[in-house]
Coordinates of C-alpha atoms in Angstrom, one line a residue:
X10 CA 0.0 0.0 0.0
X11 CA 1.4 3.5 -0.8
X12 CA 1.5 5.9 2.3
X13 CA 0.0 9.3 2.5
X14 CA 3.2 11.2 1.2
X15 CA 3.5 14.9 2.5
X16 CA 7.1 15.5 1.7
X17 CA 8.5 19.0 1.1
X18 CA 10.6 17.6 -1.8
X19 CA 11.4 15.0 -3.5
X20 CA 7.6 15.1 -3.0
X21 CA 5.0 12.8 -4.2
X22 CA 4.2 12.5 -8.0
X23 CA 0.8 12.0 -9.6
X24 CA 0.2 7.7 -9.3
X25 CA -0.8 7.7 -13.3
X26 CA 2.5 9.5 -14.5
X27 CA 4.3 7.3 -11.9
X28 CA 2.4 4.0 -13.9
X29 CA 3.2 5.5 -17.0
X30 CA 6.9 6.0 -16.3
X31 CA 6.8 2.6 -15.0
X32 CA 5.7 0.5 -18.5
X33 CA 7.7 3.0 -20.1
X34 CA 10.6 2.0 -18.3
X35 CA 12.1 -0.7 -20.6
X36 CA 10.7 0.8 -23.9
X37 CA 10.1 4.0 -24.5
X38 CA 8.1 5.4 -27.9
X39 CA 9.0 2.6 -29.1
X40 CA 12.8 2.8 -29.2
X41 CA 13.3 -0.5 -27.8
X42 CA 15.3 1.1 -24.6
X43 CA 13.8 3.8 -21.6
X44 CA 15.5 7.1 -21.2
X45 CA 17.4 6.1 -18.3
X46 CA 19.8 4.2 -20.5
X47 CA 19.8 5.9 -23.8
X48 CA 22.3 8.0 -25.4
X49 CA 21.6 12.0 -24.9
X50 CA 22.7 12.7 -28.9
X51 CA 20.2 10.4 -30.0
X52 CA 17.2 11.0 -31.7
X53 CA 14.5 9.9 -28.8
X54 CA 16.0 12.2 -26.1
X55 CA 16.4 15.1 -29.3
X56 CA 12.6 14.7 -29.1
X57 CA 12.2 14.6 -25.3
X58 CA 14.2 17.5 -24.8
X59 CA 12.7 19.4 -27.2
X60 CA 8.6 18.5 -26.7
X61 CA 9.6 19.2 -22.7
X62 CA 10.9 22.5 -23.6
X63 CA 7.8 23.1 -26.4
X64 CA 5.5 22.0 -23.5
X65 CA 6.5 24.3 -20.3
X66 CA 6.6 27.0 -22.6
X67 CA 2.9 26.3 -23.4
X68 CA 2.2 26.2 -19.9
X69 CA 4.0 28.8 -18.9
X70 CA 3.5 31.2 -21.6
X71 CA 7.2 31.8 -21.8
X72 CA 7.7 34.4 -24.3
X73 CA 9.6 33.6 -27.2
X74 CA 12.6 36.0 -26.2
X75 CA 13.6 33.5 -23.1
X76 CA 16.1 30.6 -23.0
X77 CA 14.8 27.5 -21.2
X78 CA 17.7 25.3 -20.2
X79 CA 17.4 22.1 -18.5
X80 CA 20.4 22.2 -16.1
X81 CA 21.9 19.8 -13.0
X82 CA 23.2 20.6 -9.7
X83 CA 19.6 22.4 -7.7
X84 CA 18.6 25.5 -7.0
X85 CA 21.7 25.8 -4.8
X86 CA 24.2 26.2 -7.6
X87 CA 22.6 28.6 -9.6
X88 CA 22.3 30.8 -6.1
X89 CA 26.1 31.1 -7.1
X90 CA 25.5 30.7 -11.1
X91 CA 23.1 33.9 -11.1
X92 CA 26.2 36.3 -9.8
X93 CA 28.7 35.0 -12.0
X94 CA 26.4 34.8 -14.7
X95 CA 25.3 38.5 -14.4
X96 CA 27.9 40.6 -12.5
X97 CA 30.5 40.5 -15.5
X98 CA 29.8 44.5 -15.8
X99 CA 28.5 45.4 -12.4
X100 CA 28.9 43.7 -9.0
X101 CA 26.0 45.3 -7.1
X102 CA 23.3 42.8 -6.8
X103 CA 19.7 43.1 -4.3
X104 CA 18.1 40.6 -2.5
X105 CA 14.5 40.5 -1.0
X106 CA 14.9 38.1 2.6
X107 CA 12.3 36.1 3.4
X108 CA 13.2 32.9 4.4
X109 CA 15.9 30.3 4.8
X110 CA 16.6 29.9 0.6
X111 CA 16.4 33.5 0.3
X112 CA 19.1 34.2 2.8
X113 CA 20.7 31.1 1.4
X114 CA 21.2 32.6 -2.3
X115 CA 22.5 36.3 -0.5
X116 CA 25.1 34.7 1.3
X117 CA 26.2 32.5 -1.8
X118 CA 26.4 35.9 -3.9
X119 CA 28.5 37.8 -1.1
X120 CA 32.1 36.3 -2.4
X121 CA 31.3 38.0 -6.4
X122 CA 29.0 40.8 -5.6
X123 CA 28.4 43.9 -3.2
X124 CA 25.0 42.4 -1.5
X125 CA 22.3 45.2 -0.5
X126 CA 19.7 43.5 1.4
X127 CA 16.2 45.6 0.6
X128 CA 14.1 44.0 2.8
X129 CA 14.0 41.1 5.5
X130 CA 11.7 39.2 7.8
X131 CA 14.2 37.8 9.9
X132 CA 13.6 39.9 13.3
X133 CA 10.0 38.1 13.6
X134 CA 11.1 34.5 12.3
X135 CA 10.2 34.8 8.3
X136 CA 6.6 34.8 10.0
X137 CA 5.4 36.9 7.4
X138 CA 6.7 38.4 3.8
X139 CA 7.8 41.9 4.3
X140 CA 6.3 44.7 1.4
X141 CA 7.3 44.9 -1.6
X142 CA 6.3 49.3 -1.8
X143 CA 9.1 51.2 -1.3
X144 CA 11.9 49.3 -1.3
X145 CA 15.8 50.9 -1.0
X146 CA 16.4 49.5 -4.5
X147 CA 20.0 50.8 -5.8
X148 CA 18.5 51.7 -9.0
X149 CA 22.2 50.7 -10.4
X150 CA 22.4 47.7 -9.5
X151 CA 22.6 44.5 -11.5
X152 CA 19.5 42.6 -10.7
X153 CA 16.9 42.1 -7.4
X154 CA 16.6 38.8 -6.3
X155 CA 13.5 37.4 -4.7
X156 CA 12.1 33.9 -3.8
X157 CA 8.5 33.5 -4.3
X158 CA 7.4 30.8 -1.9
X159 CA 9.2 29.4 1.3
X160 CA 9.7 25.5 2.0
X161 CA 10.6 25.9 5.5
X162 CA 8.5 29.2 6.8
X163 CA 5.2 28.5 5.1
X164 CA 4.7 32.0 3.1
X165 CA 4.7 33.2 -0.5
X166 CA 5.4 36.5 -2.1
X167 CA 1.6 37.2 -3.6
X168 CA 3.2 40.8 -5.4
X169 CA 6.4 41.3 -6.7
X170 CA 8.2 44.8 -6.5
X171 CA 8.1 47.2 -9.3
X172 CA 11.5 47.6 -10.8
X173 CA 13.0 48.5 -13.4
X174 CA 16.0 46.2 -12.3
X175 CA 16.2 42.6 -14.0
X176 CA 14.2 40.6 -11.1
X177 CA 16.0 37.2 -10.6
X178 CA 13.1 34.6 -8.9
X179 CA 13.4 31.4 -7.7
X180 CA 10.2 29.5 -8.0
X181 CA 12.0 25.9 -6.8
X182 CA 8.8 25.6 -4.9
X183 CA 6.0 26.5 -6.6
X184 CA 6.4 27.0 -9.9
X185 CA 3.6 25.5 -12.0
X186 CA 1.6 25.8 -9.3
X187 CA -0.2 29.4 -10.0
X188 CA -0.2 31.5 -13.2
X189 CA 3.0 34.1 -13.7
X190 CA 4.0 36.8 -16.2
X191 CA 7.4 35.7 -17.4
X192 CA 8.1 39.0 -18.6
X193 CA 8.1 40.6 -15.3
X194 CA 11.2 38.2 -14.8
X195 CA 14.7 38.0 -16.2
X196 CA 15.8 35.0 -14.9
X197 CA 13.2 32.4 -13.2
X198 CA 14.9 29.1 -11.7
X199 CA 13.5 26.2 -10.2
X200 CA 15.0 22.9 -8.9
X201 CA 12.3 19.9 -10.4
X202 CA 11.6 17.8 -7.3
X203 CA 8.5 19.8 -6.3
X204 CA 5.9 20.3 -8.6
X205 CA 8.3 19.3 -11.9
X206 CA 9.9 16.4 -11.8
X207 CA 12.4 13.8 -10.0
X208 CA 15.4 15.5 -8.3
X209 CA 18.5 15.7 -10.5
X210 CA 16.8 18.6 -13.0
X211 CA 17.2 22.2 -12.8
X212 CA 15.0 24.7 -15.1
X213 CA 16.4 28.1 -15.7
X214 CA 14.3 30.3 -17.9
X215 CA 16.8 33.2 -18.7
X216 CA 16.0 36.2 -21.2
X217 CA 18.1 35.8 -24.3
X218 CA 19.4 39.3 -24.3
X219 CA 21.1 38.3 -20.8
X220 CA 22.9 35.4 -22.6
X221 CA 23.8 36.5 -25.8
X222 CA 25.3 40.1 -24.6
X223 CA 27.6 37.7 -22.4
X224 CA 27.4 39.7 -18.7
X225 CA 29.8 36.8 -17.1
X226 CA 32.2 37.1 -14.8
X227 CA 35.8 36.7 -16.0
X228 CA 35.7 33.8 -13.2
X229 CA 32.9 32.1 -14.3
X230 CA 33.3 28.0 -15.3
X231 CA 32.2 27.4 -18.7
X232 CA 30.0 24.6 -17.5
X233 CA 28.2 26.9 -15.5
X234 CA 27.8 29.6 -18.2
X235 CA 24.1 29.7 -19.3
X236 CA 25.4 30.5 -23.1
X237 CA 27.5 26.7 -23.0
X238 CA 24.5 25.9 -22.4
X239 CA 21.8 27.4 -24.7
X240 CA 24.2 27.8 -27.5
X241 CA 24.0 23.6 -27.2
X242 CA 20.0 23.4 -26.5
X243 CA 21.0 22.1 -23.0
X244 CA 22.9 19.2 -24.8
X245 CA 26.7 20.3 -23.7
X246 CA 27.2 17.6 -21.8
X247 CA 25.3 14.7 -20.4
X248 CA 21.9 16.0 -19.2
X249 CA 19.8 14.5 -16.5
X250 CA 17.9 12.6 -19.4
X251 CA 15.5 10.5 -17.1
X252 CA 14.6 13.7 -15.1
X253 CA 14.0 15.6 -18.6
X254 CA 11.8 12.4 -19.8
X255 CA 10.4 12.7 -16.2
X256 CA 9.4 16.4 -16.9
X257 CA 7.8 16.1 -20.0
X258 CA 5.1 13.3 -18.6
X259 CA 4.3 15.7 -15.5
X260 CA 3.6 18.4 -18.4
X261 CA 1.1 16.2 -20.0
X262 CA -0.2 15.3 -17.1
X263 CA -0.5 18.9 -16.0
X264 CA -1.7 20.0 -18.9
X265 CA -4.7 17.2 -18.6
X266 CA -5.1 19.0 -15.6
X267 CA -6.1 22.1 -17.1
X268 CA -3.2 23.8 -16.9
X269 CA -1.8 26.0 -14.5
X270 CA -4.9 27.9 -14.7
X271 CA -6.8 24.7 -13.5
X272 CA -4.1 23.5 -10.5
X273 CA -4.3 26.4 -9.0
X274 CA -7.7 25.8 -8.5
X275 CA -7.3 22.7 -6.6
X276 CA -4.1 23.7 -4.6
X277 CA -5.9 27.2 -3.5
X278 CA -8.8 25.1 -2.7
X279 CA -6.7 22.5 -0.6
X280 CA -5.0 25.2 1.2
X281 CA -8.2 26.6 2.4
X282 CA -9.8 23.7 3.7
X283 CA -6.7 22.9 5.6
X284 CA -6.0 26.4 7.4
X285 CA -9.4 26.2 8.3
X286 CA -9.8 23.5 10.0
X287 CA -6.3 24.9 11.3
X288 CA -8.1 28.6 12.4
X289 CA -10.5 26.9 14.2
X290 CA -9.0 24.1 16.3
X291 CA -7.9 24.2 19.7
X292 CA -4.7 22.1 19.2
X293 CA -3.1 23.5 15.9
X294 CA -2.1 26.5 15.1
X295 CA -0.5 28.5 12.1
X296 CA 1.8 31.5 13.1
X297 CA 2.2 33.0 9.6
X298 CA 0.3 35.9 8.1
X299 CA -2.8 35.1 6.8
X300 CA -2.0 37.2 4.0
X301 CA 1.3 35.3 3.0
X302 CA 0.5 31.8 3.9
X303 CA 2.0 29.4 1.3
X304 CA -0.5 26.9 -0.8
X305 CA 2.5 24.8 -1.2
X306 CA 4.0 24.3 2.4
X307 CA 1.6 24.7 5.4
X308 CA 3.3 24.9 8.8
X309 CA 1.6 24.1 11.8
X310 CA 2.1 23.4 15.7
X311 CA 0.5 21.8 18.6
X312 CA 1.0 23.0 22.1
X313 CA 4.2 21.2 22.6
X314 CA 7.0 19.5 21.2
X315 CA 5.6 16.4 23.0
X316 CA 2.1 16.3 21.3
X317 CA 4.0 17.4 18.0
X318 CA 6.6 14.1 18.5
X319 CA 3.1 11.9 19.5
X320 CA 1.4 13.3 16.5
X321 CA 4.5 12.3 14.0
X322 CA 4.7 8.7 15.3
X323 CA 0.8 8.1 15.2
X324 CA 1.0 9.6 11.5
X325 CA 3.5 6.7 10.5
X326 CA 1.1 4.2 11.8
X327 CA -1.9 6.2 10.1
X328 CA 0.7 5.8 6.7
X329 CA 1.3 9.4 7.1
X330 CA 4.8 10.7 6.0
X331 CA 7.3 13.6 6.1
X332 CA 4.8 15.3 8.1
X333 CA 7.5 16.6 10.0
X334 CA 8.2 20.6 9.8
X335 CA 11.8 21.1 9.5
X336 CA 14.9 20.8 11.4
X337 CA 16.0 23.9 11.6
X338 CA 12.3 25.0 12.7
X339 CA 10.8 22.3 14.8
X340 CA 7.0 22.1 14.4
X341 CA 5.0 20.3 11.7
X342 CA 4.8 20.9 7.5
X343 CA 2.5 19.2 5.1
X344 CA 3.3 20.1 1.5
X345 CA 0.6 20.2 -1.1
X346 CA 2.7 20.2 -4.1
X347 CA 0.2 20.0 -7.5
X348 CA 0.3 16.0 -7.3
X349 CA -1.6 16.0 -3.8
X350 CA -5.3 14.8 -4.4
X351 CA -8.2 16.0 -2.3
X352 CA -8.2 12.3 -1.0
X353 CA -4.9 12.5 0.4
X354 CA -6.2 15.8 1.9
X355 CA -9.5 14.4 3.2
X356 CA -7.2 11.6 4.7
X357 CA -5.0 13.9 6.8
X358 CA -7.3 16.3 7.9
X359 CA -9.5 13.1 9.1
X360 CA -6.7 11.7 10.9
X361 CA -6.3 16.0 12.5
X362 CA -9.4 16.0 14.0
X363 CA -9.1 12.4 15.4
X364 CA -6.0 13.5 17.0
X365 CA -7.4 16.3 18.6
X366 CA -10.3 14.6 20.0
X367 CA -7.5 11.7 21.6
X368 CA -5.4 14.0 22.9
X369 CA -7.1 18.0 23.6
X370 CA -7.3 16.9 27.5
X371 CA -3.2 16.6 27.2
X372 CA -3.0 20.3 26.6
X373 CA -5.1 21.8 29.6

């Protein structure tokens, strides 16, 4: 029996892609192998690669004045890539704080570029995501960084700053989730495991005048140069070709979905019945903004660490998993990445209220 999979990433994937990748496995489209074994150059991955990138352009309206580059090594090496990729010309570079990945991609910029910090949450906790009006943007700076949803605090960014400065996002965690204007970003980057694919794939969607006016840094490795990479269609050396075939059934499946236009109507719908239920106990709580609650990652506590340890092992027994928040943090997390169904929500929330009714005396 499968378990009730809350994970914050790798997270659970949709059971019908998971069957199809599964008879696919041996023989793919009929080339007699699966992309886990077959050759990159080849004419089946050629296809992949290509129908992947055709696809999340689709779904994403990407315009066609954007790179999309299918890339390895997370979210984390790009939170050095995006510096040397950018500061070639000028080394002042903003970032918008709110959260652990946030502060995460400042610090990694620090040794290549002169980090102004515009805004931060930090003093209550990333409880909330601080305004985006009136921000002490260097109006010559390189690029603003922001990070639009966060894994570990439970919030989202729901409005971007206005800025004329190249905004740099990193969507790891909810991208595909909600509609976005691409154009209102220069460079959007996303590790896969969330809502795109297996871990091992990284999507960067870069504007082309970026690339081709070549703003690198003297220091910057060819192989993490987004031009080696677009000038080869993301074929310069061995891609993450199962993760890539990986990515282009979750965009048919998405797609059968309705879209991004038609997930976000489930996920917002989720998140709602959950944080209800939440608001209205008198075990579990949410300490975030109601405003900047994530759709993605709900946080929540019970009155103690104890309950909160007695609710994690009863889970496991209830086939519950990952349910617990993280390390860093304490508390709990369940992550509603697209591929959660309202059955595996109905299940949890069940098993909630059960709790509660076992245990309320053992708060008093």
């Amino acid at each position: 029996m499968r378990v009730y999979n809350f994970s914050a990433g790798p997270s659970t994937m949709p059971v019908e892609v998971l069957e199809t990748i599964q008879k696919e496995l041996l023989d793919t489209d009929g080339a007699g192998y699966g992309h886990m074994e077959g050759s990159h150059r080849a004419k089946p991955y050629e296809a992949v690669n290509n129908d992947a990138q055709a696809l999340l352009r689709e779904l994403l309206n990407i315009p066609e004045n954007y790179y999309i580059l299918f890339l390895q090594g997370g979210a984390t090496q790009q939170f050095e890539a995006i510096p040397l990729n950018l500061l070639g010309k000028n080394n002042k570079a903003d970032y918008f704080d709110c959260g652990h990945w946030a502060t995460r991609a400042a610090t990694l910029a620090k040794p290549y570029a002169d980090v102004n910090i515009v805004a931060s949450s930090k003093e209550a906790k990333y409880t909330y995501v601080p305004s985006v009006e009136n921000l002490p943007i260097r109006p010559d700076a390189a690029y603003l960084h922001v990070t639009s949803n966060n894994t570990i605090f439970g919030t989202r960014m729901t409005k971007y700053p206005k800025t004329n400065l190249n905004m740099i996002a990193d969507m790891s965690s909810d991208i595909l989730s909600r509609p976005i204007n691409v154009a209102d970003f220069a460079v959007i980057y996303a590790g896969a495991q969330k809502n795109m694919s297996c871990a091992g794939l990284t999507t960067v969607i870069v504007r082309k005048d970026l690339v081709d006016n070549d703003y690198t840094m003297p220091i910057c490795p060819s192989i993490m140069k987004w031009k080696t990479h677009a000038d080869a269609n993301s074929l310069y050396n061995t891609p993450p070709t199962f993760a890539v075939y990986v990515l282009l059934r979750m965009l048919q499946w998405l797609k059968g979905k309705g879209g991004v236009e038609g997930i976000q109507i489930q996920n917002e719908a989720q998140a709602k019945r959950f944080y209800d239920y939440v608001d209205n106990s008198k075990m579990f709580s949410n300490p975030v903004n109601k405003a900047d609650r994530s759709v993605m990652n709900l946080i929540f506590h019970a009155q103690t660490p104890e309950l909160e340890a007695q609710f994690v092992a009863e889970a496991k027994e209830a086939k519950i998993v990952s349910i617990k928040g993280h390390k860093s943090v304490g508390g709990l997390r369940a992550s509603f990445y697209n591929a959660v169904t309202d059955e595996m929500v109905d299940y949890l929330l069940n098993f909630m209220r059960e709790f509660e009714r076992k245990h309320l005396n053992e708060c008093k």
